[in-house]
Every structure is written in structure tokens, then in C-alpha cells.
């Protein structure tokens, strides 16, 4: 389920020179820092005042290497402003921030003076230790309404959210949680970024009901909708291709399938019917001959004067009276 585990070690600033080191990482032993220099590039200067490498500017899209990341054992420190850096969707699969090491304000998550408009940390469910400080992000909505205490496991640390985008402006611009989100808040716009659902959850979406018209049915689990099998034509009564009300393609016995198996044909009612027992390699209809309504091939065939196959006898049957047996190979 997902990428193979890969532990990476890092505690520095992300930039164009090291971004590829994070590819396929699932656990980061250390901490992450994203600054203006991450996107703008910078000249490395060592402690002895000599010049190191010059790192070029980096497009925020390159942060997508973090999509496999599920845990950071230290902290995440973000202080970067870039017109294309508007959310943290690159960290959409991040589940845990450990907080073994903390940054300013004893923070495990520190987001200050960024260009972020939403957080989009939709998989984050645990901050083991440390506080959350989200300050002076002039474009950031949604963060104020998140139930951080549900995520933070340390009783000795608090949240500090100040001077972000005013809630009344966020509301006026409709940068608010989807109506299907619960009072626990959301990570950003839409019904897939809720911390929890007000009514029902269908895969990753929060929905009002398990509407059959939308191809949903209510599972045995509380407040959960399941999607009908992909072979169903929208509606179903339960799980699997045998619970469809109608089939999208054809029906083989009780099951909806993409196409009939080789030993059957699709009749005019969208149902799979058995080919004649003498057919070889499938058929297009019930007839015991080779043609548009018969077999694709035969082991033995009765051929008329026009060299048309009028019947496919079983291979164990003898030729009827008035016929003689001759082996005929494929044309050409």
C-alpha cells in the first residue's frame, strides 16, 4: 500500500541542491526548513568566509517530491513567500510530526510570514510533541478553525495563531470550510479537506447522504458510504459486481462484467449466453454454424457446395449420410 519504506536523514534548509535527496522518502529523521532562499536561490558561504556552491532558484512545484513523506521526527519550519507557493499539498500524505526537536516558540509546526492561502495537510492526524505557531500569514485562511487539540498529543504545548488573514475577510471571500465539514474544521476548500465529516464519508469526500443516484450505498460501518462497483450503471444494493441494479456493460449470471467470457456471447438484452457446445474459440450467437450468429470456429464442419459452414457437429460425430470426411486447413 503505497511506496516502500525509506528513511532519510536531514536537518537543514531545503533548496535546489538537495531537493532530489527526498525522493521516495517515507520517514524523515530530522527536521525540514523552507525559507525564501529555498525558492530564490542563494550563495553558500562557509564559516571561514569562503564561498561554497551557488544554488539556483527553485520552482515550488519541485516540492512534490514530498508526496511520499508520512512522518517527520523533528519539526517543520516554513518561512517562505512565493506567488506559486499557496498551499502545502506536497505534504498531503504527511501523517505525523514527531517534535523530537523544536524550533521557535517550542514549535513542531512553525509557519510564519508565508504566501500560503491554505494548509492542505489533509492526512496530518498527530503532532506528538511541541506547539503549533502560525503567525503573520496575510493570505492564510482556514487555520484558525482547525481543532488543533485533536491533533496535538502534548498537554504542555499550545497553539499560537495570530495576525493571519482576518476571519471576516476569509468569510467574505468564501474561503471557508465546505458545508459538509464538521465543527472540527478543514485544511482548505472543498469536501475532501475536512478533518471529519458532518454527515457521511464516501472514500475521501464528505457527503450529505449515501445518494444512490451518485453511485453510493451505506456500508455497515457507521456514517460511511461506499461506491458501487465500477461495472454498475450507477446504482447498487451492496458491494461487488453482483449487487448492481443495472450493468454498465453486460451481465454474466448474477455479475456485471466488462465483456462476456470466451465461451459466451452478448444477447440483445445485454446478458451473456452460452455458445453452442460445438463452438471453438467463442461465438457471436447461439447458432451451430460459423457466421454472424454462430461460432467463430469449429473442430469439425459440414460444408455445402458454396463452401459455407452450415453446421458444426461435435468432433466425435461421424459425417452424415451423403458427406465424406476431408481435412481442410485455413485459407491462404
Tab-separated table of C-alpha atoms in Angstrom:
chain	number	residue	atom	x	y	z
A	1	UNK	CA	0.000	0.000	0.000
A	2	UNK	CA	1.943	2.997	-1.251
A	3	UNK	CA	5.715	3.328	-1.615
A	4	UNK	CA	8.174	1.017	0.137
A	5	UNK	CA	9.509	2.407	3.453
A	6	UNK	CA	12.558	4.630	3.072
A	7	UNK	CA	14.117	6.511	5.986
A	8	UNK	CA	16.024	9.702	5.144
A	9	UNK	CA	18.094	11.856	7.497
A	10	UNK	CA	18.051	15.647	7.182
A	11	UNK	CA	18.007	18.767	9.351
A	12	UNK	CA	18.643	21.782	7.179
A	13	UNK	CA	17.050	24.141	4.655
A	14	UNK	CA	15.500	22.677	1.525
A	15	UNK	CA	16.925	24.062	-1.741
A	16	UNK	CA	17.566	23.152	-5.388
A	17	UNK	CA	20.787	21.369	-4.483
A	18	UNK	CA	19.205	18.809	-2.132
A	19	UNK	CA	15.564	18.550	-3.202
A	20	UNK	CA	16.103	15.268	-5.059
A	21	UNK	CA	17.562	13.676	-1.912
A	22	UNK	CA	13.999	13.438	-0.577
A	23	UNK	CA	12.616	11.402	-3.460
A	24	UNK	CA	10.670	8.343	-2.209
A	25	UNK	CA	11.345	9.185	1.462
A	26	UNK	CA	8.559	7.982	3.769
A	27	UNK	CA	10.148	8.902	7.116
A	28	UNK	CA	12.415	11.902	7.670
A	29	UNK	CA	14.737	11.533	10.646
A	30	UNK	CA	15.277	15.205	11.454
A	31	UNK	CA	13.558	18.470	10.569
A	32	UNK	CA	12.551	20.459	7.487
A	33	UNK	CA	13.019	24.174	6.892
A	34	UNK	CA	11.628	26.040	3.875
A	35	UNK	CA	12.733	29.680	3.531
A	36	UNK	CA	12.692	32.405	0.890
A	37	UNK	CA	16.143	31.184	-0.157
A	38	UNK	CA	14.575	27.799	-0.973
A	39	UNK	CA	12.796	29.351	-3.942
A	40	UNK	CA	15.049	32.335	-4.689
A	41	UNK	CA	18.370	30.510	-4.575
A	42	UNK	CA	21.439	31.642	-2.626
A	43	UNK	CA	25.208	31.637	-2.403
A	44	UNK	CA	26.601	29.254	0.197
A	45	UNK	CA	29.184	30.902	2.491
A	46	UNK	CA	31.116	28.693	4.911
A	47	UNK	CA	32.080	29.622	8.480
A	48	UNK	CA	35.598	30.529	7.370
A	49	UNK	CA	34.093	33.118	4.983
A	50	UNK	CA	34.899	31.142	1.839
A	51	UNK	CA	32.326	30.622	-0.872
A	52	UNK	CA	30.578	27.326	-1.365
A	53	UNK	CA	28.225	26.324	-4.179
A	54	UNK	CA	25.708	28.687	-5.693
A	55	UNK	CA	22.192	27.203	-5.581
A	56	UNK	CA	19.770	28.359	-8.298
A	57	UNK	CA	16.154	29.384	-7.862
A	58	UNK	CA	13.690	26.514	-7.417
A	59	UNK	CA	10.107	26.241	-8.607
A	60	UNK	CA	7.696	25.431	-5.722
A	61	UNK	CA	6.334	22.558	-7.827
A	62	UNK	CA	9.521	20.640	-7.066
A	63	UNK	CA	8.273	20.199	-3.504
A	64	UNK	CA	6.122	17.410	-4.954
A	65	UNK	CA	8.964	15.011	-4.044
A	66	UNK	CA	7.496	15.153	-0.526
A	67	UNK	CA	4.253	13.415	-1.553
A	68	UNK	CA	5.591	10.073	-0.250
A	69	UNK	CA	6.518	11.547	3.142
A	70	UNK	CA	4.446	10.182	6.052
A	71	UNK	CA	6.457	11.233	9.112
A	72	UNK	CA	8.908	13.919	10.197
A	73	UNK	CA	10.512	13.103	13.544
A	74	UNK	CA	11.553	16.708	14.331
A	75	UNK	CA	9.820	19.939	13.313
A	76	UNK	CA	8.630	21.673	10.139
A	77	UNK	CA	9.619	25.327	9.814
A	78	UNK	CA	8.142	27.300	6.893
A	79	UNK	CA	9.002	30.952	6.325
A	80	UNK	CA	8.795	31.392	2.557
A	81	UNK	CA	6.947	33.738	0.253
A	82	UNK	CA	6.463	32.942	-3.423
A	83	UNK	CA	3.456	33.650	-5.719
A	84	UNK	CA	3.304	29.943	-6.653
A	85	UNK	CA	3.619	28.722	-3.073
A	86	UNK	CA	-0.016	28.916	-1.948
A	87	UNK	CA	-0.568	25.613	-0.104
A	88	UNK	CA	1.193	22.586	1.357
A	89	UNK	CA	-0.428	19.951	-0.861
A	90	UNK	CA	3.038	18.468	-1.475
A	91	UNK	CA	2.756	17.209	2.123
A	92	UNK	CA	-0.736	15.775	1.596
A	93	UNK	CA	0.314	12.317	2.818
A	94	UNK	CA	2.160	13.541	5.924
A	95	UNK	CA	0.572	11.865	8.944
A	96	UNK	CA	2.866	12.537	11.902
A	97	UNK	CA	5.150	15.327	13.122
A	98	UNK	CA	7.208	13.920	15.986
A	99	UNK	CA	8.509	17.056	17.663
A	100	UNK	CA	11.701	15.384	18.982
A	101	UNK	CA	13.393	18.692	18.185
A	102	UNK	CA	11.531	22.009	18.313
A	103	UNK	CA	12.073	25.424	16.777
A	104	UNK	CA	10.892	28.945	17.795
A	105	UNK	CA	8.106	29.086	20.431
A	106	UNK	CA	8.861	25.393	21.135
A	107	UNK	CA	7.074	24.633	17.870
A	108	UNK	CA	6.793	21.366	15.990
A	109	UNK	CA	4.893	23.219	13.248
A	110	UNK	CA	6.044	26.798	12.640
A	111	UNK	CA	4.505	28.744	9.739
A	112	UNK	CA	5.372	32.452	9.675
A	113	UNK	CA	5.150	35.205	7.011
A	114	UNK	CA	4.377	32.927	4.093
A	115	UNK	CA	2.315	33.258	0.914
A	116	UNK	CA	0.146	30.294	1.897
A	117	UNK	CA	-3.611	30.536	1.353
A	118	UNK	CA	-4.475	27.120	2.835
A	119	UNK	CA	-2.556	24.308	4.523
A	120	UNK	CA	-3.883	21.203	2.715
A	121	UNK	CA	-2.282	18.849	5.285
A	122	UNK	CA	-5.230	16.510	4.889
A	123	UNK	CA	-3.515	13.387	6.296
A	124	UNK	CA	-1.960	15.006	9.381
A	125	UNK	CA	-3.532	13.458	12.470
A	126	UNK	CA	-0.778	13.567	15.105
A	127	UNK	CA	1.771	16.051	16.477
A	128	UNK	CA	3.443	14.038	19.221
A	129	UNK	CA	5.159	16.917	20.988
A	130	UNK	CA	5.568	20.665	20.583
A	131	UNK	CA	3.340	23.636	19.893
A	132	UNK	CA	1.817	24.998	16.703
A	133	UNK	CA	2.713	28.583	15.758
A	134	UNK	CA	1.048	30.101	12.669
A	135	UNK	CA	1.756	33.825	12.519
A	136	UNK	CA	1.560	36.781	10.144
A	137	UNK	CA	0.410	34.906	7.052
A	138	UNK	CA	-1.552	37.631	5.301
A	139	UNK	CA	-3.261	35.322	2.800
A	140	UNK	CA	-3.920	32.311	5.023
A	141	UNK	CA	-7.477	31.199	5.825
A	142	UNK	CA	-8.866	28.003	7.393
A	143	UNK	CA	-6.103	27.557	10.033
A	144	UNK	CA	-7.987	29.473	12.730
A	145	UNK	CA	-10.894	26.990	12.765
A	146	UNK	CA	-8.894	23.758	12.895
A	147	UNK	CA	-9.333	21.699	16.078
A	148	UNK	CA	-5.605	21.589	16.770
A	149	UNK	CA	-6.113	19.978	20.160
A	150	UNK	CA	-7.410	16.873	18.404
A	151	UNK	CA	-4.086	16.594	16.558
A	152	UNK	CA	-1.676	17.720	19.284
A	153	UNK	CA	-0.880	14.974	21.799
A	154	UNK	CA	1.216	17.031	24.205
A	155	UNK	CA	-0.751	18.626	27.041
A	156	UNK	CA	2.106	21.013	27.857
A	157	UNK	CA	2.123	22.799	24.479
A	158	UNK	CA	-0.392	25.198	22.998
A	159	UNK	CA	-1.295	26.812	19.700
A	160	UNK	CA	-0.341	30.343	18.707
A	161	UNK	CA	-2.329	31.718	15.757
A	162	UNK	CA	-2.076	35.468	15.256
A	163	UNK	CA	-2.161	38.116	12.512
A	164	UNK	CA	-3.203	35.786	9.725
A	165	UNK	CA	-5.899	36.776	7.243
A	166	UNK	CA	-8.859	38.218	9.124
A	167	UNK	CA	-11.708	35.679	9.522
A	168	UNK	CA	-14.312	38.193	8.314
A	169	UNK	CA	-12.358	38.715	5.077
A	170	UNK	CA	-11.988	34.950	4.601
A	171	UNK	CA	-15.742	34.592	5.043
A	172	UNK	CA	-16.486	37.440	2.660
A	173	UNK	CA	-14.227	35.889	0.006
A	174	UNK	CA	-15.833	32.471	0.684
A	175	UNK	CA	-12.542	30.938	1.802
A	176	UNK	CA	-14.350	28.846	4.397
A	177	UNK	CA	-14.868	25.162	5.086
A	178	UNK	CA	-17.250	23.157	2.941
A	179	UNK	CA	-20.774	22.771	4.423
A	180	UNK	CA	-20.146	19.019	4.730
A	181	UNK	CA	-17.211	19.516	7.129
A	182	UNK	CA	-17.817	19.088	10.856
A	183	UNK	CA	-17.094	21.716	13.521
A	184	UNK	CA	-13.526	20.351	13.716
A	185	UNK	CA	-12.645	22.487	10.690
A	186	UNK	CA	-10.764	21.841	7.487
A	187	UNK	CA	-7.370	22.169	5.813
A	188	UNK	CA	-8.660	24.057	2.789
A	189	UNK	CA	-11.516	24.389	0.282
A	190	UNK	CA	-13.737	21.540	-0.842
A	191	UNK	CA	-15.255	18.457	0.765
A	192	UNK	CA	-12.023	16.408	0.663
A	193	UNK	CA	-10.066	18.535	3.152
A	194	UNK	CA	-12.327	18.224	6.210
A	195	UNK	CA	-10.853	16.974	9.473
A	196	UNK	CA	-14.068	14.984	9.838
A	197	UNK	CA	-17.458	14.871	8.167
A	198	UNK	CA	-20.701	16.381	9.385
A	199	UNK	CA	-22.770	13.593	7.839
A	200	UNK	CA	-21.184	10.785	5.794
A	201	UNK	CA	-17.808	9.968	4.283
A	202	UNK	CA	-17.550	8.447	0.802
A	203	UNK	CA	-13.916	7.427	0.247
A	204	UNK	CA	-12.118	10.795	0.621
A	205	UNK	CA	-15.199	13.030	0.316
A	206	UNK	CA	-17.685	14.282	2.880
A	207	UNK	CA	-21.251	13.992	1.548
A	208	UNK	CA	-24.725	14.748	2.813
A	209	UNK	CA	-26.088	11.240	2.246
A	210	UNK	CA	-25.329	7.936	0.551
A	211	UNK	CA	-27.215	9.013	-2.549
A	212	UNK	CA	-27.834	6.045	-4.904
A	213	UNK	CA	-28.009	8.454	-7.844
A	214	UNK	CA	-24.338	9.222	-7.187
A	215	UNK	CA	-23.440	5.543	-7.152
A	216	UNK	CA	-23.249	5.234	-3.357
A	217	UNK	CA	-24.625	2.826	-0.789
A	218	UNK	CA	-24.464	2.876	3.007
A	219	UNK	CA	-21.934	0.451	4.442
A	220	UNK	CA	-22.299	-1.483	7.676
A	221	UNK	CA	-19.843	0.959	9.262
A	222	UNK	CA	-21.437	3.987	10.860
A	223	UNK	CA	-21.611	7.180	8.769
A	224	UNK	CA	-19.693	5.693	5.853
A	225	UNK	CA	-20.762	5.444	2.221
A	226	UNK	CA	-19.237	3.065	-0.272
A	227	UNK	CA	-19.103	3.458	-4.018
A	228	UNK	CA	-20.816	0.927	-6.221
A	229	UNK	CA	-18.648	-1.409	-8.265
A	230	UNK	CA	-17.284	0.173	-11.421
A	231	UNK	CA	-19.291	-2.306	-13.508
A	232	UNK	CA	-22.569	-0.983	-12.088
A	233	UNK	CA	-24.589	1.517	-14.066
A	234	UNK	CA	-24.686	3.991	-11.154
A	235	UNK	CA	-26.932	2.276	-8.582
A	236	UNK	CA	-26.431	-0.838	-6.482
A	237	UNK	CA	-27.622	-2.524	-3.291
A	238	UNK	CA	-24.233	-3.511	-1.875
A	239	UNK	CA	-20.604	-4.380	-2.524
A	240	UNK	CA	-19.283	-6.066	-5.646
A	241	UNK	CA	-20.358	-6.592	-9.271
A	242	UNK	CA	-23.159	-8.925	-8.184
A	243	UNK	CA	-25.104	-6.184	-6.381
A	244	UNK	CA	-25.705	-3.799	-9.288
A	245	UNK	CA	-29.255	-2.728	-10.107
A	246	UNK	CA	-28.207	-2.380	-13.753
A	247	UNK	CA	-24.961	-3.188	-15.532
A	248	UNK	CA	-22.772	-0.687	-17.299
A	249	UNK	CA	-21.758	-3.262	-19.930
A	250	UNK	CA	-23.126	-6.841	-19.790
A	251	UNK	CA	-24.404	-9.291	-17.184
A	252	UNK	CA	-22.909	-12.761	-16.806
A	253	UNK	CA	-25.160	-14.723	-14.464
A	254	UNK	CA	-25.559	-12.523	-11.354
A	255	UNK	CA	-22.433	-10.462	-12.082
A	256	UNK	CA	-21.827	-7.353	-14.154
A	257	UNK	CA	-18.730	-7.683	-16.340
A	258	UNK	CA	-16.947	-5.635	-18.996
A	259	UNK	CA	-17.444	-8.309	-21.666
A	260	UNK	CA	-18.688	-11.836	-21.940
A	261	UNK	CA	-16.186	-14.669	-21.437
A	262	UNK	CA	-14.894	-16.555	-24.449
A	263	UNK	CA	-17.467	-19.324	-24.164
A	264	UNK	CA	-20.462	-16.930	-24.232
A	265	UNK	CA	-21.994	-14.210	-26.405
A	266	UNK	CA	-23.835	-10.966	-25.652
A	267	UNK	CA	-27.508	-11.295	-26.493
A	268	UNK	CA	-29.779	-8.368	-27.378
A	269	UNK	CA	-30.664	-7.851	-23.696
A	270	UNK	CA	-27.104	-7.252	-22.525
A	271	UNK	CA	-26.782	-10.710	-20.995
A	272	UNK	CA	-24.133	-13.369	-21.591
A	273	UNK	CA	-25.496	-16.606	-23.060
A	274	UNK	CA	-23.632	-19.863	-23.613
A	275	UNK	CA	-22.300	-20.610	-27.071
A	276	UNK	CA	-23.317	-23.887	-28.693
A	277	UNK	CA	-21.268	-26.682	-27.151
A	278	UNK	CA	-19.656	-27.437	-30.529
A	279	UNK	CA	-18.177	-23.956	-30.942
A	280	UNK	CA	-14.444	-23.416	-30.628
A	281	UNK	CA	-12.879	-20.051	-29.783
A	282	UNK	CA	-16.145	-18.351	-28.863
A	283	UNK	CA	-19.168	-17.267	-30.843
A	284	UNK	CA	-21.340	-14.337	-31.907
A	285	UNK	CA	-24.679	-16.053	-31.368
A	286	UNK	CA	-26.429	-19.323	-30.498
A	287	UNK	CA	-26.301	-20.987	-33.917
A	288	UNK	CA	-24.356	-24.180	-34.531
A	289	UNK	CA	-22.504	-22.886	-37.577
A	290	UNK	CA	-19.835	-20.347	-38.486
A	291	UNK	CA	-21.347	-16.942	-39.153
A	292	UNK	CA	-22.661	-13.703	-37.681
A	293	UNK	CA	-24.988	-15.611	-35.314
A	294	UNK	CA	-22.845	-18.676	-34.767
A	295	UNK	CA	-19.422	-19.981	-33.849
A	296	UNK	CA	-16.085	-18.340	-34.514
A	297	UNK	CA	-14.616	-21.725	-35.363
A	298	UNK	CA	-15.346	-25.476	-35.299
A	299	UNK	CA	-13.342	-28.645	-34.736
A	300	UNK	CA	-15.473	-30.302	-37.448
A	301	UNK	CA	-17.734	-28.596	-40.008
A	302	UNK	CA	-20.358	-29.594	-42.564
A	303	UNK	CA	-19.671	-27.551	-45.709
A	304	UNK	CA	-22.119	-27.037	-48.614
A	305	UNK	CA	-21.282	-26.588	-52.301
A	306	UNK	CA	-20.683	-22.850	-51.783
A	307	UNK	CA	-18.071	-23.783	-49.136
A	308	UNK	CA	-20.242	-22.316	-46.382
A	309	UNK	CA	-20.267	-23.938	-42.959
A	310	UNK	CA	-23.887	-24.930	-42.431
A	311	UNK	CA	-23.331	-26.869	-39.229
A	312	UNK	CA	-20.668	-27.590	-36.628
A	313	UNK	CA	-21.034	-31.199	-35.498
A	314	UNK	CA	-19.149	-32.371	-32.437
A	315	UNK	CA	-15.677	-33.671	-33.215
A	316	UNK	CA	-16.718	-37.169	-32.112
A	317	UNK	CA	-19.643	-37.279	-34.576
A	318	UNK	CA	-19.312	-39.023	-37.931
A	319	UNK	CA	-20.098	-37.306	-41.200
A	320	UNK	CA	-23.817	-37.524	-42.075
A	321	UNK	CA	-25.025	-39.616	-44.996
A	322	UNK	CA	-24.093	-38.104	-48.322
A	323	UNK	CA	-20.899	-36.456	-46.989
A	324	UNK	CA	-17.278	-37.592	-46.868
A	325	UNK	CA	-14.555	-36.520	-44.461
A	326	UNK	CA	-11.689	-34.328	-45.667
A	327	UNK	CA	-9.239	-32.170	-43.714
A	328	UNK	CA	-9.341	-28.512	-44.769
A	329	UNK	CA	-6.769	-26.018	-43.495
A	330	UNK	CA	-7.105	-22.240	-43.131
A	331	UNK	CA	-7.322	-20.231	-46.320
A	332	UNK	CA	-4.077	-18.756	-47.627
